[in-house]
């Protein structure tokens, strides 16, 4: 990412191809290891619970502490279909009420009750996991979206915990350029939109 050009405040950036999008999650080894081995989530992965996916590698590192937090020791890069990612965004609602986006809070709550996906925008992170001015997309999947994610959209599941640990090691040793070179390339996505708070 060019440090001289500030990205838009709300922009979907991801490692993506013409047909796939990579998102990140972190799990305990009992779930993460078989998911990476088999390319699908194991039976212990609950399809009736909301699951949050993050297109930003560094935001995932912030969330899981570089794969050191309890229950988040295995970091997964989950490649899903672009079509599925787009469907989730089209059927998503903001995770928090935003004045000006909805007529009132009750309307937002009604919309949320029928939406299988949630969108939340949190500060993007730098290599030291400090917050940046622009936002990073977090996408919550529940109900139909969670089932489609696990059973239809999955293309590949890769354990990137070693990458997380190596980037962290380089950051701690002050080797910023080498750490940056290892980061997945995340670029703005065209043709997909997500709900954003008013005033964006």
PDB file of C-alpha atoms in Angstrom:
ATOM      1  CA  UNK A   1       0.000   0.000   0.000  1.00  0.00           C
ATOM      2  CA  UNK A   2       1.313   3.433  -0.925  1.00  0.00           C
ATOM      3  CA  UNK A   3       1.836   5.376   2.293  1.00  0.00           C
ATOM      4  CA  UNK A   4       1.643   8.644   0.355  1.00  0.00           C
ATOM      5  CA  UNK A   5      -1.954   8.116  -0.782  1.00  0.00           C
ATOM      6  CA  UNK A   6      -4.608   7.768   1.870  1.00  0.00           C
ATOM      7  CA  UNK A   7      -7.293   5.242   0.879  1.00  0.00           C
ATOM      8  CA  UNK A   8     -10.970   6.201   1.091  1.00  0.00           C
ATOM      9  CA  UNK A   9     -12.378   5.902   4.586  1.00  0.00           C
ATOM     10  CA  UNK A  10     -14.687   3.040   3.576  1.00  0.00           C
ATOM     11  CA  UNK A  11     -13.283   0.754   0.914  1.00  0.00           C
ATOM     12  CA  UNK A  12     -13.276  -3.018   0.478  1.00  0.00           C
ATOM     13  CA  UNK A  13      -9.674  -4.154   0.074  1.00  0.00           C
ATOM     14  CA  UNK A  14      -8.717  -7.807  -0.193  1.00  0.00           C
ATOM     15  CA  UNK A  15      -6.400 -10.324  -1.762  1.00  0.00           C
ATOM     16  CA  UNK A  16      -8.589 -11.347  -4.688  1.00  0.00           C
ATOM     17  CA  UNK A  17      -8.704 -12.765  -8.189  1.00  0.00           C
ATOM     18  CA  UNK A  18     -11.352 -12.517 -10.875  1.00  0.00           C
ATOM     19  CA  UNK A  19     -13.263 -15.359  -9.231  1.00  0.00           C
ATOM     20  CA  UNK A  20     -12.160 -15.567  -5.567  1.00  0.00           C
ATOM     21  CA  UNK A  21     -11.645 -13.471  -2.433  1.00  0.00           C
ATOM     22  CA  UNK A  22      -9.406 -14.383   0.508  1.00  0.00           C
ATOM     23  CA  UNK A  23     -10.637 -13.726   4.031  1.00  0.00           C
ATOM     24  CA  UNK A  24      -9.018 -14.551   7.360  1.00  0.00           C
ATOM     25  CA  UNK A  25     -10.184 -16.254  10.523  1.00  0.00           C
ATOM     26  CA  UNK A  26      -8.426 -17.609  13.612  1.00  0.00           C
ATOM     27  CA  UNK A  27      -9.458 -20.703  15.519  1.00  0.00           C
ATOM     28  CA  UNK A  28      -8.256 -23.082  18.164  1.00  0.00           C
ATOM     29  CA  UNK A  29      -6.118 -25.870  16.646  1.00  0.00           C
ATOM     30  CA  UNK A  30      -8.912 -28.441  17.027  1.00  0.00           C
ATOM     31  CA  UNK A  31     -10.862 -26.578  14.348  1.00  0.00           C
ATOM     32  CA  UNK A  32      -8.106 -24.812  12.406  1.00  0.00           C
ATOM     33  CA  UNK A  33      -5.890 -27.825  11.745  1.00  0.00           C
ATOM     34  CA  UNK A  34      -8.543 -30.137  10.250  1.00  0.00           C
ATOM     35  CA  UNK A  35     -10.015 -27.235   8.268  1.00  0.00           C
ATOM     36  CA  UNK A  36      -6.643 -26.578   6.618  1.00  0.00           C
ATOM     37  CA  UNK A  37      -5.953 -30.286   6.153  1.00  0.00           C
ATOM     38  CA  UNK A  38      -9.298 -31.140   4.580  1.00  0.00           C
ATOM     39  CA  UNK A  39     -10.152 -27.852   2.881  1.00  0.00           C
ATOM     40  CA  UNK A  40     -13.449 -27.629   4.737  1.00  0.00           C
ATOM     41  CA  UNK A  41     -14.629 -26.922   8.247  1.00  0.00           C
ATOM     42  CA  UNK A  42     -14.947 -29.912  10.587  1.00  0.00           C
ATOM     43  CA  UNK A  43     -18.135 -31.027  12.297  1.00  0.00           C
ATOM     44  CA  UNK A  44     -17.154 -29.042  15.396  1.00  0.00           C
ATOM     45  CA  UNK A  45     -17.582 -25.835  13.365  1.00  0.00           C
ATOM     46  CA  UNK A  46     -21.103 -24.646  14.178  1.00  0.00           C
ATOM     47  CA  UNK A  47     -23.141 -23.506  11.188  1.00  0.00           C
ATOM     48  CA  UNK A  48     -25.839 -22.048  13.454  1.00  0.00           C
ATOM     49  CA  UNK A  49     -23.495 -19.443  14.970  1.00  0.00           C
ATOM     50  CA  UNK A  50     -22.382 -16.149  13.496  1.00  0.00           C
ATOM     51  CA  UNK A  51     -18.865 -16.285  12.102  1.00  0.00           C
ATOM     52  CA  UNK A  52     -16.815 -13.173  11.299  1.00  0.00           C
ATOM     53  CA  UNK A  53     -14.434 -13.024   8.351  1.00  0.00           C
ATOM     54  CA  UNK A  54     -11.828 -10.342   7.691  1.00  0.00           C
ATOM     55  CA  UNK A  55     -10.319  -9.510   4.278  1.00  0.00           C
ATOM     56  CA  UNK A  56      -7.466  -7.638   6.013  1.00  0.00           C
ATOM     57  CA  UNK A  57      -4.500  -9.762   7.096  1.00  0.00           C
ATOM     58  CA  UNK A  58      -3.200  -7.098   9.483  1.00  0.00           C
ATOM     59  CA  UNK A  59      -6.614  -6.563  11.070  1.00  0.00           C
ATOM     60  CA  UNK A  60      -6.722 -10.312  11.659  1.00  0.00           C
ATOM     61  CA  UNK A  61      -3.276 -10.076  13.269  1.00  0.00           C
ATOM     62  CA  UNK A  62      -4.611  -7.331  15.538  1.00  0.00           C
ATOM     63  CA  UNK A  63      -7.610  -9.473  16.470  1.00  0.00           C
ATOM     64  CA  UNK A  64      -5.693 -12.699  17.167  1.00  0.00           C
ATOM     65  CA  UNK A  65      -2.440 -11.184  18.467  1.00  0.00           C
ATOM     66  CA  UNK A  66      -0.387 -12.697  15.647  1.00  0.00           C
ATOM     67  CA  UNK A  67      -1.897 -16.100  16.439  1.00  0.00           C
ATOM     68  CA  UNK A  68      -1.007 -16.027  20.128  1.00  0.00           C
ATOM     69  CA  UNK A  69      -4.391 -15.397  21.779  1.00  0.00           C
ATOM     70  CA  UNK A  70      -6.056 -18.358  23.419  1.00  0.00           C
ATOM     71  CA  UNK A  71      -8.530 -19.999  21.071  1.00  0.00           C
ATOM     72  CA  UNK A  72      -7.076 -18.148  18.074  1.00  0.00           C
ATOM     73  CA  UNK A  73      -3.750 -19.928  17.695  1.00  0.00           C
ATOM     74  CA  UNK A  74      -4.415 -21.190  14.158  1.00  0.00           C
ATOM     75  CA  UNK A  75      -4.780 -18.471  11.517  1.00  0.00           C
ATOM     76  CA  UNK A  76      -6.567 -19.487   8.338  1.00  0.00           C
ATOM     77  CA  UNK A  77      -6.636 -17.882   4.909  1.00  0.00           C
ATOM     78  CA  UNK A  78     -10.007 -18.908   3.539  1.00  0.00           C
ATOM     79  CA  UNK A  79     -10.451 -18.487  -0.197  1.00  0.00           C
ATOM     80  CA  UNK A  80     -14.111 -18.166  -1.174  1.00  0.00           C
ATOM     81  CA  UNK A  81     -15.942 -17.469  -4.385  1.00  0.00           C
ATOM     82  CA  UNK A  82     -16.279 -13.837  -5.364  1.00  0.00           C
ATOM     83  CA  UNK A  83     -19.906 -14.568  -6.155  1.00  0.00           C
ATOM     84  CA  UNK A  84     -20.526 -15.752  -2.597  1.00  0.00           C
ATOM     85  CA  UNK A  85     -18.719 -12.753  -1.116  1.00  0.00           C
ATOM     86  CA  UNK A  86     -20.858 -10.448  -3.250  1.00  0.00           C
ATOM     87  CA  UNK A  87     -24.047 -12.246  -2.194  1.00  0.00           C
ATOM     88  CA  UNK A  88     -23.159 -11.767   1.474  1.00  0.00           C
ATOM     89  CA  UNK A  89     -22.567  -8.048   0.968  1.00  0.00           C
ATOM     90  CA  UNK A  90     -25.795  -7.621  -0.984  1.00  0.00           C
ATOM     91  CA  UNK A  91     -27.702  -9.253   1.864  1.00  0.00           C
ATOM     92  CA  UNK A  92     -25.840  -7.506   4.685  1.00  0.00           C
ATOM     93  CA  UNK A  93     -26.951  -4.912   7.172  1.00  0.00           C
ATOM     94  CA  UNK A  94     -24.787  -2.606   9.277  1.00  0.00           C
ATOM     95  CA  UNK A  95     -24.017  -4.129  12.669  1.00  0.00           C
ATOM     96  CA  UNK A  96     -24.810  -0.833  14.397  1.00  0.00           C
ATOM     97  CA  UNK A  97     -27.598   1.692  13.901  1.00  0.00           C
ATOM     98  CA  UNK A  98     -26.426   4.680  11.862  1.00  0.00           C
ATOM     99  CA  UNK A  99     -28.513   7.832  11.877  1.00  0.00           C
ATOM    100  CA  UNK A 100     -29.294   8.881   8.318  1.00  0.00           C
ATOM    101  CA  UNK A 101     -28.941   5.391   6.862  1.00  0.00           C
ATOM    102  CA  UNK A 102     -32.224   4.104   8.297  1.00  0.00           C
ATOM    103  CA  UNK A 103     -35.440   6.031   9.045  1.00  0.00           C
ATOM    104  CA  UNK A 104     -35.086   5.101  12.725  1.00  0.00           C
ATOM    105  CA  UNK A 105     -33.604   2.492  15.037  1.00  0.00           C
ATOM    106  CA  UNK A 106     -36.682   0.269  14.786  1.00  0.00           C
ATOM    107  CA  UNK A 107     -36.331   0.123  10.996  1.00  0.00           C
ATOM    108  CA  UNK A 108     -32.683  -0.884  11.364  1.00  0.00           C
ATOM    109  CA  UNK A 109     -33.617  -3.613  13.839  1.00  0.00           C
ATOM    110  CA  UNK A 110     -36.275  -4.972  11.472  1.00  0.00           C
ATOM    111  CA  UNK A 111     -33.790  -5.019   8.623  1.00  0.00           C
ATOM    112  CA  UNK A 112     -31.178  -6.727  10.818  1.00  0.00           C
ATOM    113  CA  UNK A 113     -33.625  -9.445  11.810  1.00  0.00           C
ATOM    114  CA  UNK A 114     -33.975 -10.459   8.146  1.00  0.00           C
ATOM    115  CA  UNK A 115     -30.328 -10.060   7.112  1.00  0.00           C
ATOM    116  CA  UNK A 116     -28.022 -13.112   7.185  1.00  0.00           C
ATOM    117  CA  UNK A 117     -24.901 -10.944   7.132  1.00  0.00           C
ATOM    118  CA  UNK A 118     -23.513  -8.033   9.145  1.00  0.00           C
ATOM    119  CA  UNK A 119     -21.058  -5.360   8.105  1.00  0.00           C
ATOM    120  CA  UNK A 120     -18.804  -3.600  10.575  1.00  0.00           C
ATOM    121  CA  UNK A 121     -16.092  -1.067   9.762  1.00  0.00           C
ATOM    122  CA  UNK A 122     -13.129  -0.923  12.137  1.00  0.00           C
ATOM    123  CA  UNK A 123      -9.862   1.020  11.881  1.00  0.00           C
ATOM    124  CA  UNK A 124      -7.363  -0.654   9.571  1.00  0.00           C
ATOM    125  CA  UNK A 125      -4.028  -1.526  11.205  1.00  0.00           C
ATOM    126  CA  UNK A 126      -0.384  -0.923  10.325  1.00  0.00           C
ATOM    127  CA  UNK A 127       2.503  -3.348  10.824  1.00  0.00           C
ATOM    128  CA  UNK A 128       2.666  -2.425  14.498  1.00  0.00           C
ATOM    129  CA  UNK A 129      -1.104  -2.962  14.723  1.00  0.00           C
ATOM    130  CA  UNK A 130      -1.723   0.720  15.380  1.00  0.00           C
ATOM    131  CA  UNK A 131      -5.048   2.080  14.060  1.00  0.00           C
ATOM    132  CA  UNK A 132      -5.085   3.915  10.726  1.00  0.00           C
ATOM    133  CA  UNK A 133      -7.552   6.623   9.612  1.00  0.00           C
ATOM    134  CA  UNK A 134      -9.274   4.416   7.034  1.00  0.00           C
ATOM    135  CA  UNK A 135     -11.499   1.471   7.816  1.00  0.00           C
ATOM    136  CA  UNK A 136     -11.324  -2.269   7.326  1.00  0.00           C
ATOM    137  CA  UNK A 137     -14.359  -4.403   6.526  1.00  0.00           C
ATOM    138  CA  UNK A 138     -15.479  -7.091   8.960  1.00  0.00           C
ATOM    139  CA  UNK A 139     -18.211  -9.357   7.606  1.00  0.00           C
ATOM    140  CA  UNK A 140     -20.386 -11.401   9.936  1.00  0.00           C
ATOM    141  CA  UNK A 141     -22.185 -14.435   8.494  1.00  0.00           C
ATOM    142  CA  UNK A 142     -25.121 -16.179  10.133  1.00  0.00           C
ATOM    143  CA  UNK A 143     -27.969 -18.448   9.136  1.00  0.00           C
ATOM    144  CA  UNK A 144     -28.089 -18.975   5.379  1.00  0.00           C
ATOM    145  CA  UNK A 145     -24.877 -16.983   4.849  1.00  0.00           C
ATOM    146  CA  UNK A 146     -22.898 -19.110   7.316  1.00  0.00           C
ATOM    147  CA  UNK A 147     -24.163 -22.321   5.747  1.00  0.00           C
ATOM    148  CA  UNK A 148     -23.345 -21.127   2.233  1.00  0.00           C
ATOM    149  CA  UNK A 149     -19.906 -19.991   3.391  1.00  0.00           C
ATOM    150  CA  UNK A 150     -19.078 -23.411   4.806  1.00  0.00           C
ATOM    151  CA  UNK A 151     -20.786 -25.618   2.226  1.00  0.00           C
ATOM    152  CA  UNK A 152     -20.838 -23.707  -1.071  1.00  0.00           C
ATOM    153  CA  UNK A 153     -18.367 -20.829  -1.224  1.00  0.00           C
ATOM    154  CA  UNK A 154     -15.171 -22.479   0.047  1.00  0.00           C
ATOM    155  CA  UNK A 155     -12.444 -22.827  -2.550  1.00  0.00           C
ATOM    156  CA  UNK A 156      -9.440 -23.484  -0.297  1.00  0.00           C
ATOM    157  CA  UNK A 157      -8.353 -23.233   3.332  1.00  0.00           C
ATOM    158  CA  UNK A 158      -4.693 -22.558   4.156  1.00  0.00           C
ATOM    159  CA  UNK A 159      -2.979 -22.453   7.534  1.00  0.00           C
ATOM    160  CA  UNK A 160      -1.042 -19.156   7.484  1.00  0.00           C
ATOM    161  CA  UNK A 161       0.010 -19.274  11.135  1.00  0.00           C
ATOM    162  CA  UNK A 162       3.708 -19.665  10.158  1.00  0.00           C
ATOM    163  CA  UNK A 163       3.391 -16.537   8.006  1.00  0.00           C
ATOM    164  CA  UNK A 164       1.819 -14.629  10.886  1.00  0.00           C
ATOM    165  CA  UNK A 165       4.645 -15.650  13.223  1.00  0.00           C
ATOM    166  CA  UNK A 166       7.350 -14.780  10.692  1.00  0.00           C
ATOM    167  CA  UNK A 167       5.924 -11.324   9.934  1.00  0.00           C
ATOM    168  CA  UNK A 168       5.627 -10.701  13.660  1.00  0.00           C
ATOM    169  CA  UNK A 169       9.239 -11.767  14.196  1.00  0.00           C
ATOM    170  CA  UNK A 170      10.454  -9.380  11.503  1.00  0.00           C
ATOM    171  CA  UNK A 171       8.388  -6.521  12.921  1.00  0.00           C
ATOM    172  CA  UNK A 172       9.828  -7.093  16.384  1.00  0.00           C
ATOM    173  CA  UNK A 173      13.365  -7.131  14.997  1.00  0.00           C
ATOM    174  CA  UNK A 174      12.811  -3.854  13.156  1.00  0.00           C
ATOM    175  CA  UNK A 175      12.927  -5.385   9.674  1.00  0.00           C
ATOM    176  CA  UNK A 176       9.932  -3.474   8.351  1.00  0.00           C
ATOM    177  CA  UNK A 177      10.722  -3.847   4.638  1.00  0.00           C
ATOM    178  CA  UNK A 178      11.120  -7.620   4.890  1.00  0.00           C
ATOM    179  CA  UNK A 179       7.914  -7.871   6.919  1.00  0.00           C
ATOM    180  CA  UNK A 180       6.006  -5.750   4.411  1.00  0.00           C
ATOM    181  CA  UNK A 181       7.259  -7.882   1.526  1.00  0.00           C
ATOM    182  CA  UNK A 182       5.632 -10.955   3.089  1.00  0.00           C
ATOM    183  CA  UNK A 183       2.190  -9.406   3.486  1.00  0.00           C
ATOM    184  CA  UNK A 184      -0.574 -10.585   1.164  1.00  0.00           C
ATOM    185  CA  UNK A 185      -1.297  -8.026  -1.542  1.00  0.00           C
ATOM    186  CA  UNK A 186      -4.684  -6.488  -0.749  1.00  0.00           C
ATOM    187  CA  UNK A 187      -6.182  -4.236  -3.397  1.00  0.00           C
ATOM    188  CA  UNK A 188      -9.490  -2.369  -3.737  1.00  0.00           C
ATOM    189  CA  UNK A 189     -12.317  -4.518  -5.055  1.00  0.00           C
ATOM    190  CA  UNK A 190     -14.438  -3.225  -7.896  1.00  0.00           C
ATOM    191  CA  UNK A 191     -18.017  -4.301  -8.497  1.00  0.00           C
ATOM    192  CA  UNK A 192     -18.903  -5.051  -4.876  1.00  0.00           C
ATOM    193  CA  UNK A 193     -20.466  -2.734  -2.332  1.00  0.00           C
ATOM    194  CA  UNK A 194     -21.093  -2.881   1.378  1.00  0.00           C
ATOM    195  CA  UNK A 195     -23.355  -0.788   3.604  1.00  0.00           C
ATOM    196  CA  UNK A 196     -21.526   2.176   5.109  1.00  0.00           C
ATOM    197  CA  UNK A 197     -22.457   4.666   7.838  1.00  0.00           C
ATOM    198  CA  UNK A 198     -23.957   7.966   6.768  1.00  0.00           C
ATOM    199  CA  UNK A 199     -21.641  10.749   5.709  1.00  0.00           C
ATOM    200  CA  UNK A 200     -19.116   8.492   3.991  1.00  0.00           C
TER     201      UNK A 200
END
